Amino acid sequence: MIKALRGMKDLTLEESERFVHIVTTAITIAKRYGYGYIETPILEETKLFKRSVGESSDIVGKEMYQFEDKGGNDVCMRPEGTAGVVRAFVQSKFDRQQSAKFKFYYYGAMFRYERPQKGRLREFHQFGCESFGEALVYEDFTIIEMIGDIFKALGIGYKLQINSLGCPDCMPQYRENLIKFLTECKDELCEDCNRRIDTNPIRVLDCKNDKCQSLLVESPKLIKNLCSNCDSDFQKLTSLLESANIEYEIDTNLVRGLDYYNKTAFEFVSDNIGSQSAIAGGGRYDKLVEFLDGKPTPAVGFALGIERIMELVEMPIKERKGYYIGAMDEEAVDILFPLASKKRQSDRVTIEYSPKKLKAHLKGADKVNARYCAVIGEDEFRDGTIWIKDLVKKEEFTLPQREF
RNA sequence: GUAGGCGUAGUUCAGUUGGUAGAGCACCUGUUUGUGGCACAGGUUGUCGCGGGUUCGAGCCCCGUCGCCUACCCCA
């Protein structure tokens, strides 16, 4: 038997319904906030991700599905959605429309060659939004509010963590201070953190190692070293959240995994899905458009992990819907089809092709969760009528076939 | 890349000190002639992950292998 590749899953029955429910709910809400759909390729030039996601990250370093295509191009299956959207934004020259606003939503498969575990697959799906051209922190707030709306609509509880990553005016100075601090306690930090001091010192902040974390209590906090602009934006964000009654906590160690973020960074976190607790994450990335050869354009965005959310959603109760139709004798089967076509203009219809006893038809209707069970038996065939039972109200009646 | 756990019916699992497999759910059929969900009765379903070894005999023990899961790492 040929099986799906490791870390890749088929979605059927309840699972696929969950999936669709999440995506359609997210789309409905994103549209309310003025977002329009963008579709970008799954395969992109490897260069794109090296430049956007950042060469130092593990994603680019060892987790990408990277290969040479038949034309000799160095290509890569997208490990995240933002890079492609930004590339498309620049390629479409939307960046030339100074101060115009563009808001896109997307959803689709992402690929990372990792060891699968709970809430982590090699092919996984994200829904995300990217807002271009809005520099004001109001947009950061609005995006967070929108994600809150999505989770509310899905009935999912969460905790919101926020932080500010600063900007080119304050981040480099902070980085220096942090490196200085880390170098001083170097000997007590774990092996990984020692490596990170050189490669990506900011990532030391979210090291999982308890000992590292206890040392970091004393570390300089970016949040206290922001430049005046970043600081006032962060203050504004927290006050907007408070007046909207959105609970949050400031996590000074919250760092985004991708290099392109600045200023606002946030993460929506849930318990109950194992160690992969982040269900959505995002923030501001004002420099990325420029990095990818566009004109400087401020941007904010987020992505949510659909598979992780699938573990948390409660599905609305399924109601009986539509018709089940069947015949009790072979000769009546053919007349089911025109009747079904007519009903299918507006309702779901299941046709049973094999003649069966009434009892079997009722069971069949039950199984496909139909509201009505319609059957043509011996009498109905003779009279040109059809017998219908409402399985919810338990009422039954007979109609001429032309009135069905 | 590292560590641990697990692979037995469609599914969830049980399987005693080694004697060639069971249960619930699901599915199918019935409970007299045209009335579903419930109940009852009956029935179908397995290369016991794969390969080798030990043994008179292996689902059970040993070795290997593949797969899945969980955690580390990393991340949505």
Tab-separated table of C-alpha atoms (C1' of nucleotides) in Angstrom:
chain	number	residue	atom	x	y	z
A	1	MET	CA	0.000	0.000	0.000
A	2	ILE	CA	1.271	3.437	-0.891
A	3	LYS	CA	1.048	5.806	2.028
A	4	ALA	CA	1.236	9.553	2.352
A	5	LEU	CA	4.736	10.841	3.068
A	6	ARG	CA	5.847	11.360	6.620
A	7	GLY	CA	4.422	14.485	8.150
A	8	MET	CA	1.759	14.841	5.458
A	9	LYS	CA	-1.844	14.081	6.137
A	10	ASP	CA	-5.068	13.411	4.320
A	11	LEU	CA	-8.073	15.207	5.673
A	12	THR	CA	-11.446	13.502	5.365
A	13	LEU	CA	-14.859	13.411	7.027
A	14	GLU	CA	-14.953	15.401	10.272
A	15	GLU	CA	-11.383	16.562	9.878
A	16	SER	CA	-11.880	18.111	6.490
A	17	GLU	CA	-15.073	19.712	7.725
A	18	ARG	CA	-13.157	21.292	10.557
A	19	PHE	CA	-10.598	22.533	8.121
A	20	VAL	CA	-13.178	24.138	5.853
A	21	HIS	CA	-15.016	25.595	8.815
A	22	ILE	CA	-11.889	27.309	10.063
A	23	VAL	CA	-10.920	28.665	6.681
A	24	THR	CA	-14.395	29.935	5.825
A	25	THR	CA	-14.777	31.547	9.235
A	26	ALA	CA	-11.433	33.285	8.900
A	27	ILE	CA	-12.262	34.448	5.376
A	28	THR	CA	-15.614	35.840	6.436
A	29	ILE	CA	-14.003	37.916	9.136
A	30	ALA	CA	-11.016	39.026	7.069
A	31	LYS	CA	-13.407	40.324	4.439
A	32	ARG	CA	-15.205	42.357	7.083
A	33	TYR	CA	-11.901	44.049	7.751
A	34	GLY	CA	-11.432	44.838	4.085
A	35	TYR	CA	-9.073	42.051	3.053
A	36	GLY	CA	-9.122	40.546	-0.425
A	37	TYR	CA	-7.783	37.194	-1.518
A	38	ILE	CA	-4.276	36.745	-2.869
A	39	GLU	CA	-3.034	33.504	-4.346
A	40	THR	CA	0.673	33.010	-4.748
A	41	PRO	CA	2.729	30.013	-5.902
A	42	ILE	CA	3.818	27.297	-3.541
A	43	LEU	CA	7.134	27.055	-5.334
A	44	GLU	CA	9.412	30.076	-5.239
A	45	GLU	CA	13.039	30.861	-5.860
A	46	THR	CA	15.085	29.849	-2.839
A	47	LYS	CA	16.596	33.312	-2.806
A	48	LEU	CA	13.260	34.787	-1.770
A	49	PHE	CA	13.189	32.929	1.523
A	50	LYS	CA	16.863	33.381	2.209
A	51	ARG	CA	16.407	37.091	1.998
A	52	SER	CA	13.088	37.393	3.810
A	53	VAL	CA	12.970	34.708	6.434
A	54	GLY	CA	16.638	35.167	7.174
A	55	GLU	CA	19.575	32.970	6.486
A	56	SER	CA	20.342	32.433	10.136
A	57	SER	CA	16.991	30.877	10.957
A	58	ASP	CA	16.645	27.130	11.156
A	59	ILE	CA	13.872	27.259	8.619
A	60	VAL	CA	16.181	28.379	5.878
A	61	GLY	CA	19.181	26.557	7.249
A	62	LYS	CA	17.792	23.052	7.328
A	63	GLU	CA	14.023	22.851	7.130
A	64	MET	CA	13.238	23.886	3.591
A	65	TYR	CA	12.081	21.612	0.826
A	66	GLN	CA	14.728	22.905	-1.491
A	67	PHE	CA	15.772	21.391	-4.806
A	68	GLU	CA	16.862	22.125	-8.316
A	69	ASP	CA	14.062	21.991	-10.861
A	70	LYS	CA	14.430	20.621	-14.378
A	71	GLY	CA	15.457	24.012	-15.664
A	72	GLY	CA	18.295	24.188	-13.173
A	73	ASN	CA	16.624	26.754	-10.903
A	74	ASP	CA	17.258	26.682	-7.185
A	75	VAL	CA	13.684	26.475	-5.911
A	76	CYS	CA	11.916	25.916	-2.667
A	77	MET	CA	8.445	24.999	-1.416
A	78	ARG	CA	7.254	27.924	0.654
A	79	PRO	CA	7.888	27.469	4.399
A	80	GLU	CA	5.626	30.412	5.257
A	81	GLY	CA	3.288	32.758	3.478
A	82	THR	CA	4.506	36.304	3.956
A	83	ALA	CA	7.539	36.206	1.670
A	84	GLY	CA	5.511	35.183	-1.353
A	85	VAL	CA	2.848	37.792	-0.711
A	86	VAL	CA	5.452	40.528	-0.386
A	87	ARG	CA	7.162	39.307	-3.548
A	88	ALA	CA	3.841	39.447	-5.387
A	89	PHE	CA	3.149	42.890	-3.955
A	90	VAL	CA	6.437	44.205	-5.274
A	91	GLN	CA	6.185	42.380	-8.604
A	92	SER	CA	2.725	43.870	-9.169
A	93	LYS	CA	4.273	47.271	-8.493
A	94	PHE	CA	1.711	48.046	-5.827
A	95	ASP	CA	4.575	49.638	-3.921
A	96	ARG	CA	4.656	52.442	-6.504
A	97	GLN	CA	1.259	53.661	-5.423
A	98	GLN	CA	2.574	55.735	-2.596
A	99	SER	CA	0.520	55.629	0.564
A	100	ALA	CA	-2.144	53.410	-1.009
A	101	LYS	CA	-3.357	50.659	1.271
A	102	PHE	CA	-3.421	47.007	0.260
A	103	LYS	CA	-4.858	44.256	2.376
A	104	PHE	CA	-4.538	40.614	1.373
A	105	TYR	CA	-5.586	37.344	2.916
A	106	TYR	CA	-4.322	33.951	1.850
A	107	TYR	CA	-4.456	30.361	2.966
A	108	GLY	CA	-2.705	27.277	1.813
A	109	ALA	CA	-0.075	24.641	2.314
A	110	MET	CA	3.353	25.418	3.733
A	111	PHE	CA	6.253	23.006	3.920
A	112	ARG	CA	8.981	22.502	6.455
A	113	TYR	CA	11.175	19.456	6.619
A	114	GLU	CA	11.000	18.874	10.355
A	115	ARG	CA	10.467	15.932	12.649
A	116	PRO	CA	6.680	15.683	12.942
A	117	GLN	CA	4.997	15.782	16.331
A	118	LYS	CA	1.778	17.058	17.829
A	119	GLY	CA	0.769	20.253	16.080
A	120	ARG	CA	3.701	20.082	13.726
A	121	LEU	CA	3.568	18.580	10.282
A	122	ARG	CA	5.822	18.781	7.291
A	123	GLU	CA	2.972	19.964	5.135
A	124	PHE	CA	0.761	22.238	7.164
A	125	HIS	CA	-1.717	24.954	6.395
A	126	GLN	CA	-1.861	28.556	7.351
A	127	PHE	CA	-4.369	31.286	6.986
A	128	GLY	CA	-2.803	34.715	6.998
A	129	CYS	CA	-3.315	38.383	6.322
A	130	GLU	CA	-0.894	41.049	5.193
A	131	SER	CA	-1.629	44.751	5.317
A	132	PHE	CA	0.595	47.071	3.290
A	133	GLY	CA	0.986	50.805	3.382
A	134	GLU	CA	-0.236	51.567	6.869
A	135	ALA	CA	2.437	52.754	9.244
A	136	LEU	CA	0.197	53.732	12.123
A	137	VAL	CA	-0.016	51.453	15.114
A	138	TYR	CA	-3.789	51.494	14.797
A	139	GLU	CA	-3.341	48.876	12.113
A	140	ASP	CA	-1.368	46.628	14.476
A	141	PHE	CA	-4.242	46.892	16.904
A	142	THR	CA	-6.823	46.227	14.205
A	143	ILE	CA	-5.072	43.071	13.092
A	144	ILE	CA	-4.942	41.769	16.640
A	145	GLU	CA	-8.604	42.608	17.071
A	146	MET	CA	-9.392	40.724	13.874
A	147	ILE	CA	-7.610	37.596	15.052
A	148	GLY	CA	-9.537	37.880	18.291
A	149	ASP	CA	-12.744	38.002	16.249
A	150	ILE	CA	-11.739	34.883	14.346
A	151	PHE	CA	-11.038	32.923	17.512
A	152	LYS	CA	-14.210	34.176	19.062
A	153	ALA	CA	-16.205	33.033	16.051
A	154	LEU	CA	-14.516	29.649	16.302
A	155	GLY	CA	-15.126	29.434	20.029
A	156	ILE	CA	-11.465	29.124	20.936
A	157	GLY	CA	-9.902	30.461	24.098
A	158	TYR	CA	-6.437	31.954	23.932
A	159	LYS	CA	-3.872	34.120	25.588
A	160	LEU	CA	-2.406	37.055	23.749
A	161	GLN	CA	1.232	37.878	24.241
A	162	ILE	CA	2.768	41.019	22.858
A	163	ASN	CA	6.153	42.605	22.684
A	164	SER	CA	7.981	45.250	20.757
A	165	LEU	CA	11.051	44.348	18.771
A	166	GLY	CA	12.094	47.948	18.216
A	167	CYS	CA	13.230	49.475	14.971
A	168	PRO	CA	16.562	50.245	13.281
A	169	ASP	CA	16.913	53.259	15.587
A	170	CYS	CA	16.787	51.345	18.853
A	171	MET	CA	17.283	47.682	18.056
A	172	PRO	CA	21.009	47.766	17.164
A	173	GLN	CA	21.893	49.545	20.389
A	174	TYR	CA	19.850	47.059	22.377
A	175	ARG	CA	21.448	44.204	20.532
A	176	GLU	CA	24.872	45.490	21.561
A	177	ASN	CA	23.801	45.688	25.185
A	178	LEU	CA	22.327	42.218	25.063
A	179	ILE	CA	25.454	40.716	23.525
A	180	LYS	CA	27.490	42.386	26.218
A	181	PHE	CA	25.248	40.934	28.915
A	182	LEU	CA	25.225	37.472	27.368
A	183	THR	CA	28.957	37.423	26.909
A	184	GLU	CA	29.388	38.143	30.591
A	185	CYS	CA	27.366	35.113	31.654
A	186	LYS	CA	28.432	33.047	28.672
A	187	ASP	CA	29.803	30.155	30.703
A	188	GLU	CA	26.477	29.516	32.388
A	189	LEU	CA	24.343	29.591	29.257
A	190	CYS	CA	23.505	26.428	27.368
A	191	GLU	CA	25.393	25.296	24.325
A	192	ASP	CA	22.735	26.495	21.903
A	193	CYS	CA	22.651	29.924	23.457
A	194	ASN	CA	26.383	30.244	23.178
A	195	ARG	CA	26.063	29.611	19.491
A	196	ARG	CA	23.204	32.116	19.274
A	197	ILE	CA	25.267	34.920	20.820
A	198	ASP	CA	27.048	35.161	17.505
A	199	THR	CA	24.363	34.069	15.087
A	200	ASN	CA	21.145	35.505	16.485
A	201	PRO	CA	21.454	36.848	20.034
A	202	ILE	CA	17.791	37.893	20.194
A	203	ARG	CA	16.770	34.266	20.017
A	204	VAL	CA	18.522	33.554	23.295
A	205	LEU	CA	15.567	35.326	24.883
A	206	ASP	CA	13.126	32.546	24.131
A	207	CYS	CA	15.468	29.686	24.971
A	208	LYS	CA	13.494	26.892	26.634
A	209	ASN	CA	16.279	26.009	28.992
A	210	ASP	CA	15.305	26.845	32.592
A	211	LYS	CA	18.778	27.800	33.604
A	212	CYS	CA	19.127	30.206	30.712
A	213	GLN	CA	15.763	31.688	31.554
A	214	SER	CA	16.747	32.282	35.174
A	215	LEU	CA	19.855	34.108	34.029
A	216	LEU	CA	17.811	36.150	31.589
A	217	VAL	CA	15.729	37.644	34.380
A	218	GLU	CA	18.588	40.072	34.799
A	219	SER	CA	19.047	40.726	31.112
A	220	PRO	CA	18.407	44.138	29.568
A	221	LYS	CA	14.846	44.415	28.287
A	222	LEU	CA	14.206	45.809	24.856
A	223	ILE	CA	10.888	47.133	26.007
A	224	LYS	CA	12.713	49.494	28.379
A	225	ASN	CA	15.190	50.611	25.739
A	226	LEU	CA	12.905	51.540	22.892
A	227	CYS	CA	13.361	54.788	21.026
A	228	SER	CA	10.665	57.372	21.637
A	229	ASN	CA	8.729	56.482	18.492
A	230	CYS	CA	8.661	52.750	19.199
A	231	ASP	CA	7.877	53.376	22.810
A	232	SER	CA	4.918	55.629	22.131
A	233	ASP	CA	3.570	53.187	19.550
A	234	PHE	CA	3.801	50.378	22.037
A	235	GLN	CA	2.060	52.460	24.675
A	236	LYS	CA	-0.625	53.327	22.175
A	237	LEU	CA	-1.093	49.676	21.294
A	238	THR	CA	-1.547	48.619	24.892
A	239	SER	CA	-4.018	51.395	25.575
A	240	LEU	CA	-6.011	50.493	22.458
A	241	LEU	CA	-6.122	46.876	23.580
A	242	GLU	CA	-7.245	47.913	27.022
A	243	SER	CA	-10.055	50.110	25.803
A	244	ALA	CA	-11.184	47.278	23.520
A	245	ASN	CA	-11.136	44.905	26.499
A	246	ILE	CA	-8.668	42.609	24.827
A	247	GLU	CA	-6.578	40.935	27.454
A	248	TYR	CA	-2.894	40.657	26.820
A	249	GLU	CA	0.354	40.100	28.567
A	250	ILE	CA	3.656	41.630	27.719
A	251	ASP	CA	6.239	38.960	27.138
A	252	THR	CA	9.607	40.605	26.921
A	253	ASN	CA	11.076	37.376	25.666
A	254	LEU	CA	8.648	37.013	22.788
A	255	VAL	CA	10.692	36.933	19.641
A	256	ARG	CA	9.493	36.114	16.177
A	257	GLY	CA	11.108	33.177	14.442
A	258	LEU	CA	11.502	35.050	11.233
A	259	ASP	CA	14.016	37.842	10.859
A	260	TYR	CA	11.872	40.397	9.104
A	261	TYR	CA	9.798	41.589	12.017
A	262	ASN	CA	10.190	44.914	13.821
A	263	LYS	CA	8.164	46.861	16.357
A	264	THR	CA	4.944	45.053	17.291
A	265	ALA	CA	5.241	41.298	17.680
A	266	PHE	CA	2.426	39.177	18.999
A	267	GLU	CA	1.470	35.597	19.503
A	268	PHE	CA	-1.809	33.905	20.329
A	269	VAL	CA	-1.194	30.950	22.568
A	270	SER	CA	-3.332	28.052	23.692
A	271	ASP	CA	-2.844	25.170	26.086
A	272	ASN	CA	-4.014	21.685	25.204
A	273	ILE	CA	-2.148	21.199	21.994
A	274	GLY	CA	1.064	19.801	23.363
A	275	SER	CA	4.263	21.736	23.274
A	276	GLN	CA	3.313	23.628	20.135
A	277	SER	CA	1.325	26.283	21.898
A	278	ALA	CA	1.303	29.092	19.347
A	279	ILE	CA	-1.875	29.117	17.296
A	280	ALA	CA	-1.302	32.432	15.576
A	281	GLY	CA	1.529	34.850	15.366
A	282	GLY	CA	2.550	37.957	13.575
A	283	GLY	CA	3.632	41.521	13.805
A	284	ARG	CA	4.988	44.456	11.913
A	285	TYR	CA	7.580	44.127	9.182
A	286	ASP	CA	8.263	47.593	7.842
A	287	LYS	CA	11.579	46.733	6.208
A	288	LEU	CA	10.670	43.619	4.267
A	289	VAL	CA	9.244	45.262	1.160
A	290	GLU	CA	12.477	47.194	0.803
A	291	PHE	CA	14.534	44.045	1.374
A	292	LEU	CA	12.707	42.478	-1.519
A	293	ASP	CA	13.497	45.350	-3.868
A	294	GLY	CA	10.300	47.337	-3.392
A	295	LYS	CA	9.895	50.928	-2.368
A	296	PRO	CA	9.845	51.313	1.396
A	297	THR	CA	6.354	50.284	2.495
A	298	PRO	CA	5.216	49.695	6.060
A	299	ALA	CA	3.390	46.414	6.651
A	300	VAL	CA	1.761	44.289	9.345
A	301	GLY	CA	0.569	40.727	9.157
A	302	PHE	CA	-0.090	37.456	10.849
A	303	ALA	CA	-0.615	33.791	10.151
A	304	LEU	CA	-2.554	31.177	12.004
A	305	GLY	CA	-1.866	27.472	12.001
A	306	ILE	CA	-4.953	25.670	10.773
A	307	GLU	CA	-4.015	22.181	11.983
A	308	ARG	CA	-3.333	23.441	15.474
A	309	ILE	CA	-6.658	25.219	15.546
A	310	MET	CA	-8.406	22.096	14.291
A	311	GLU	CA	-7.588	20.472	17.612
A	312	LEU	CA	-9.375	23.241	19.463
A	313	VAL	CA	-12.532	24.124	17.542
A	314	GLU	CA	-15.874	22.866	18.517
A	315	MET	CA	-17.940	22.234	15.455
A	316	PRO	CA	-21.479	23.555	15.239
A	317	ILE	CA	-24.033	20.766	15.584
A	318	LYS	CA	-25.011	19.242	12.299
A	319	GLU	CA	-28.623	19.615	11.340
A	320	ARG	CA	-30.538	17.283	9.067
A	321	LYS	CA	-30.530	18.733	5.607
A	322	GLY	CA	-31.983	17.980	2.204
A	323	TYR	CA	-33.479	14.893	0.698
A	324	TYR	CA	-32.813	11.210	0.406
A	325	ILE	CA	-34.775	9.568	-2.381
A	326	GLY	CA	-35.148	5.942	-3.283
A	327	ALA	CA	-37.410	3.395	-4.911
A	328	MET	CA	-38.755	0.094	-3.708
A	329	ASP	CA	-38.902	-1.530	-7.124
A	330	GLU	CA	-36.437	-1.650	-9.971
A	331	GLU	CA	-38.915	-0.129	-12.455
A	332	ALA	CA	-39.287	3.054	-10.372
A	333	VAL	CA	-35.577	3.840	-10.083
A	334	ASP	CA	-35.342	5.794	-13.331
A	335	ILE	CA	-37.989	8.304	-12.361
A	336	LEU	CA	-35.921	9.341	-9.342
A	337	PHE	CA	-33.440	11.227	-11.476
A	338	PRO	CA	-35.585	14.046	-12.882
A	339	LEU	CA	-37.041	14.521	-9.405
A	340	ALA	CA	-33.562	14.763	-7.916
A	341	SER	CA	-32.360	17.230	-10.554
A	342	LYS	CA	-35.213	19.535	-9.717
A	343	LYS	CA	-34.552	19.424	-5.980
A	344	ARG	CA	-30.831	19.869	-6.500
A	345	GLN	CA	-31.421	23.396	-7.728
A	346	SER	CA	-31.731	24.309	-4.087
A	347	ASP	CA	-31.211	21.313	-1.790
A	348	ARG	CA	-28.815	18.523	-1.120
A	349	VAL	CA	-30.135	15.272	-2.569
A	350	THR	CA	-28.889	11.733	-2.109
A	351	ILE	CA	-30.226	9.164	-4.546
A	352	GLU	CA	-30.222	5.482	-3.638
A	353	TYR	CA	-29.912	3.570	-6.893
A	354	SER	CA	-30.843	0.154	-5.555
A	355	PRO	CA	-34.460	-0.741	-4.854
A	356	LYS	CA	-34.959	-1.499	-1.180
A	357	LYS	CA	-37.577	-2.047	1.429
A	358	LEU	CA	-38.980	1.070	3.063
A	359	LYS	CA	-37.223	0.338	6.313
A	360	ALA	CA	-33.871	0.180	4.581
A	361	HIS	CA	-34.535	3.509	2.907
A	362	LEU	CA	-35.380	5.160	6.199
A	363	LYS	CA	-32.153	3.874	7.640
A	364	GLY	CA	-30.314	5.115	4.592
A	365	ALA	CA	-31.846	8.568	4.927
A	366	ASP	CA	-30.833	8.576	8.547
A	367	LYS	CA	-27.293	7.708	7.707
A	368	VAL	CA	-26.783	10.521	5.226
A	369	ASN	CA	-28.364	12.898	7.703
A	370	ALA	CA	-31.167	13.889	5.358
A	371	ARG	CA	-34.134	15.886	6.578
A	372	TYR	CA	-36.607	14.181	4.257
A	373	CYS	CA	-36.857	10.602	3.137
A	374	ALA	CA	-38.715	10.370	-0.171
A	375	VAL	CA	-39.650	6.981	-1.553
A	376	ILE	CA	-41.495	5.665	-4.564
A	377	GLY	CA	-43.067	2.322	-3.749
A	378	GLU	CA	-45.518	0.156	-5.564
A	379	ASP	CA	-48.543	2.396	-4.917
A	380	GLU	CA	-46.711	5.619	-5.650
A	381	PHE	CA	-45.323	4.245	-8.885
A	382	ARG	CA	-48.786	3.312	-9.995
A	383	ASP	CA	-50.343	6.664	-8.984
A	384	GLY	CA	-47.498	8.920	-10.129
A	385	THR	CA	-46.923	10.133	-6.580
A	386	ILE	CA	-44.058	10.167	-4.094
A	387	TRP	CA	-44.130	9.441	-0.380
A	388	ILE	CA	-42.178	11.815	1.828
A	389	LYS	CA	-41.344	11.671	5.493
A	390	ASP	CA	-39.948	14.565	7.471
A	391	LEU	CA	-37.474	12.821	9.740
A	392	VAL	CA	-37.380	15.661	12.222
A	393	LYS	CA	-41.069	16.366	12.638
A	394	LYS	CA	-41.914	12.722	12.035
A	395	GLU	CA	-44.666	13.792	9.664
A	396	GLU	CA	-45.386	12.062	6.396
A	397	PHE	CA	-47.312	12.962	3.296
A	398	THR	CA	-47.724	11.972	-0.331
A	399	LEU	CA	-47.408	14.341	-3.280
A	400	PRO	CA	-47.926	14.003	-7.016
A	401	GLN	CA	-44.445	13.623	-8.489
A	402	ARG	CA	-44.778	16.822	-10.528
A	403	GLU	CA	-45.280	18.817	-7.322
A	404	PHE	CA	-42.197	17.392	-5.617
B	1	G	C1'	20.008	15.466	14.342
B	2	U	C1'	18.777	13.376	19.762
B	3	A	C1'	15.603	10.590	23.291
B	4	G	C1'	11.404	7.666	24.862
B	5	G	C1'	6.812	4.953	23.711
B	6	C	C1'	3.880	2.093	20.397
B	7	G	C1'	2.649	-1.162	15.868
B	8	U	C1'	-3.198	-7.174	16.880
B	9	A	C1'	-10.248	-6.634	12.653
B	10	G	C1'	-12.766	-0.418	9.339
B	11	U	C1'	-11.772	1.834	14.430
B	12	U	C1'	-10.494	1.826	19.843
B	13	C	C1'	-8.137	-1.725	22.297
B	14	A	C1'	-7.659	-6.793	25.273
B	15	G	C1'	-4.621	-11.052	24.731
B	16	U	C1'	-2.628	-14.133	31.548
B	17	U	C1'	3.884	-18.218	32.755
B	18	G	C1'	5.198	-18.912	24.642
B	19	G	C1'	0.083	-23.680	22.744
B	20	U	C1'	-1.542	-20.552	15.427
B	21	A	C1'	-6.700	-14.633	18.224
B	22	G	C1'	-10.992	-11.803	21.191
B	23	A	C1'	-14.311	-7.416	23.033
B	24	G	C1'	-16.830	-2.608	22.373
B	25	C	C1'	-17.964	0.628	18.452
B	26	A	C1'	-18.801	0.525	13.164
B	27	C	C1'	-20.815	-2.331	9.145
B	28	C	C1'	-24.529	-6.040	7.097
B	29	U	C1'	-29.042	-9.096	7.987
B	30	G	C1'	-33.199	-10.230	10.741
B	31	U	C1'	-37.137	-9.263	14.934
B	32	U	C1'	-43.441	-11.800	9.238
B	33	U	C1'	-46.323	-8.440	4.757
B	34	G	C1'	-44.479	-0.321	3.579
B	35	U	C1'	-42.097	3.347	8.780
B	36	G	C1'	-35.454	5.502	10.816
B	37	G	C1'	-32.602	6.792	15.464
B	38	C	C1'	-33.424	2.690	20.700
B	39	A	C1'	-33.490	-2.571	22.093
B	40	C	C1'	-32.703	-7.683	21.018
B	41	A	C1'	-30.732	-11.766	17.929
B	42	G	C1'	-27.402	-13.281	14.268
B	43	G	C1'	-23.361	-12.314	10.786
B	44	U	C1'	-18.806	-10.320	8.054
B	45	U	C1'	-13.871	-8.619	8.858
B	46	G	C1'	-7.184	-10.086	10.585
B	47	U	C1'	-0.190	-12.134	6.014
B	48	C	C1'	-1.064	-10.086	15.028
B	49	G	C1'	3.847	-3.789	10.582
B	50	C	C1'	7.871	-6.473	7.743
B	51	G	C1'	12.274	-9.876	7.716
B	52	G	C1'	15.201	-13.201	10.258
B	53	G	C1'	16.372	-16.113	14.840
B	54	U	C1'	15.328	-19.292	19.395
B	55	U	C1'	11.552	-23.269	20.132
B	56	C	C1'	8.067	-29.301	19.063
B	57	G	C1'	5.258	-24.646	18.924
B	58	A	C1'	5.976	-17.222	18.707
B	59	G	C1'	0.939	-11.960	18.817
B	60	C	C1'	3.964	-12.946	23.248
B	61	C	C1'	11.179	-14.097	23.746
B	62	C	C1'	15.832	-12.229	20.758
B	63	C	C1'	18.004	-9.393	16.532
B	64	G	C1'	17.229	-6.269	12.489
B	65	U	C1'	14.105	-3.138	9.666
B	66	C	C1'	10.075	0.086	8.413
B	67	G	C1'	6.171	3.038	10.142
B	68	C	C1'	3.471	5.927	13.721
B	69	C	C1'	3.302	8.872	18.203
B	70	U	C1'	5.495	12.064	21.997
B	71	A	C1'	9.353	15.196	23.655
B	72	C	C1'	14.059	17.988	22.621
B	73	C	C1'	15.551	21.352	18.701
B	74	C	C1'	12.866	24.874	15.772
B	75	C	C1'	8.355	27.055	14.870
B	76	A	C1'	2.286	28.876	13.167
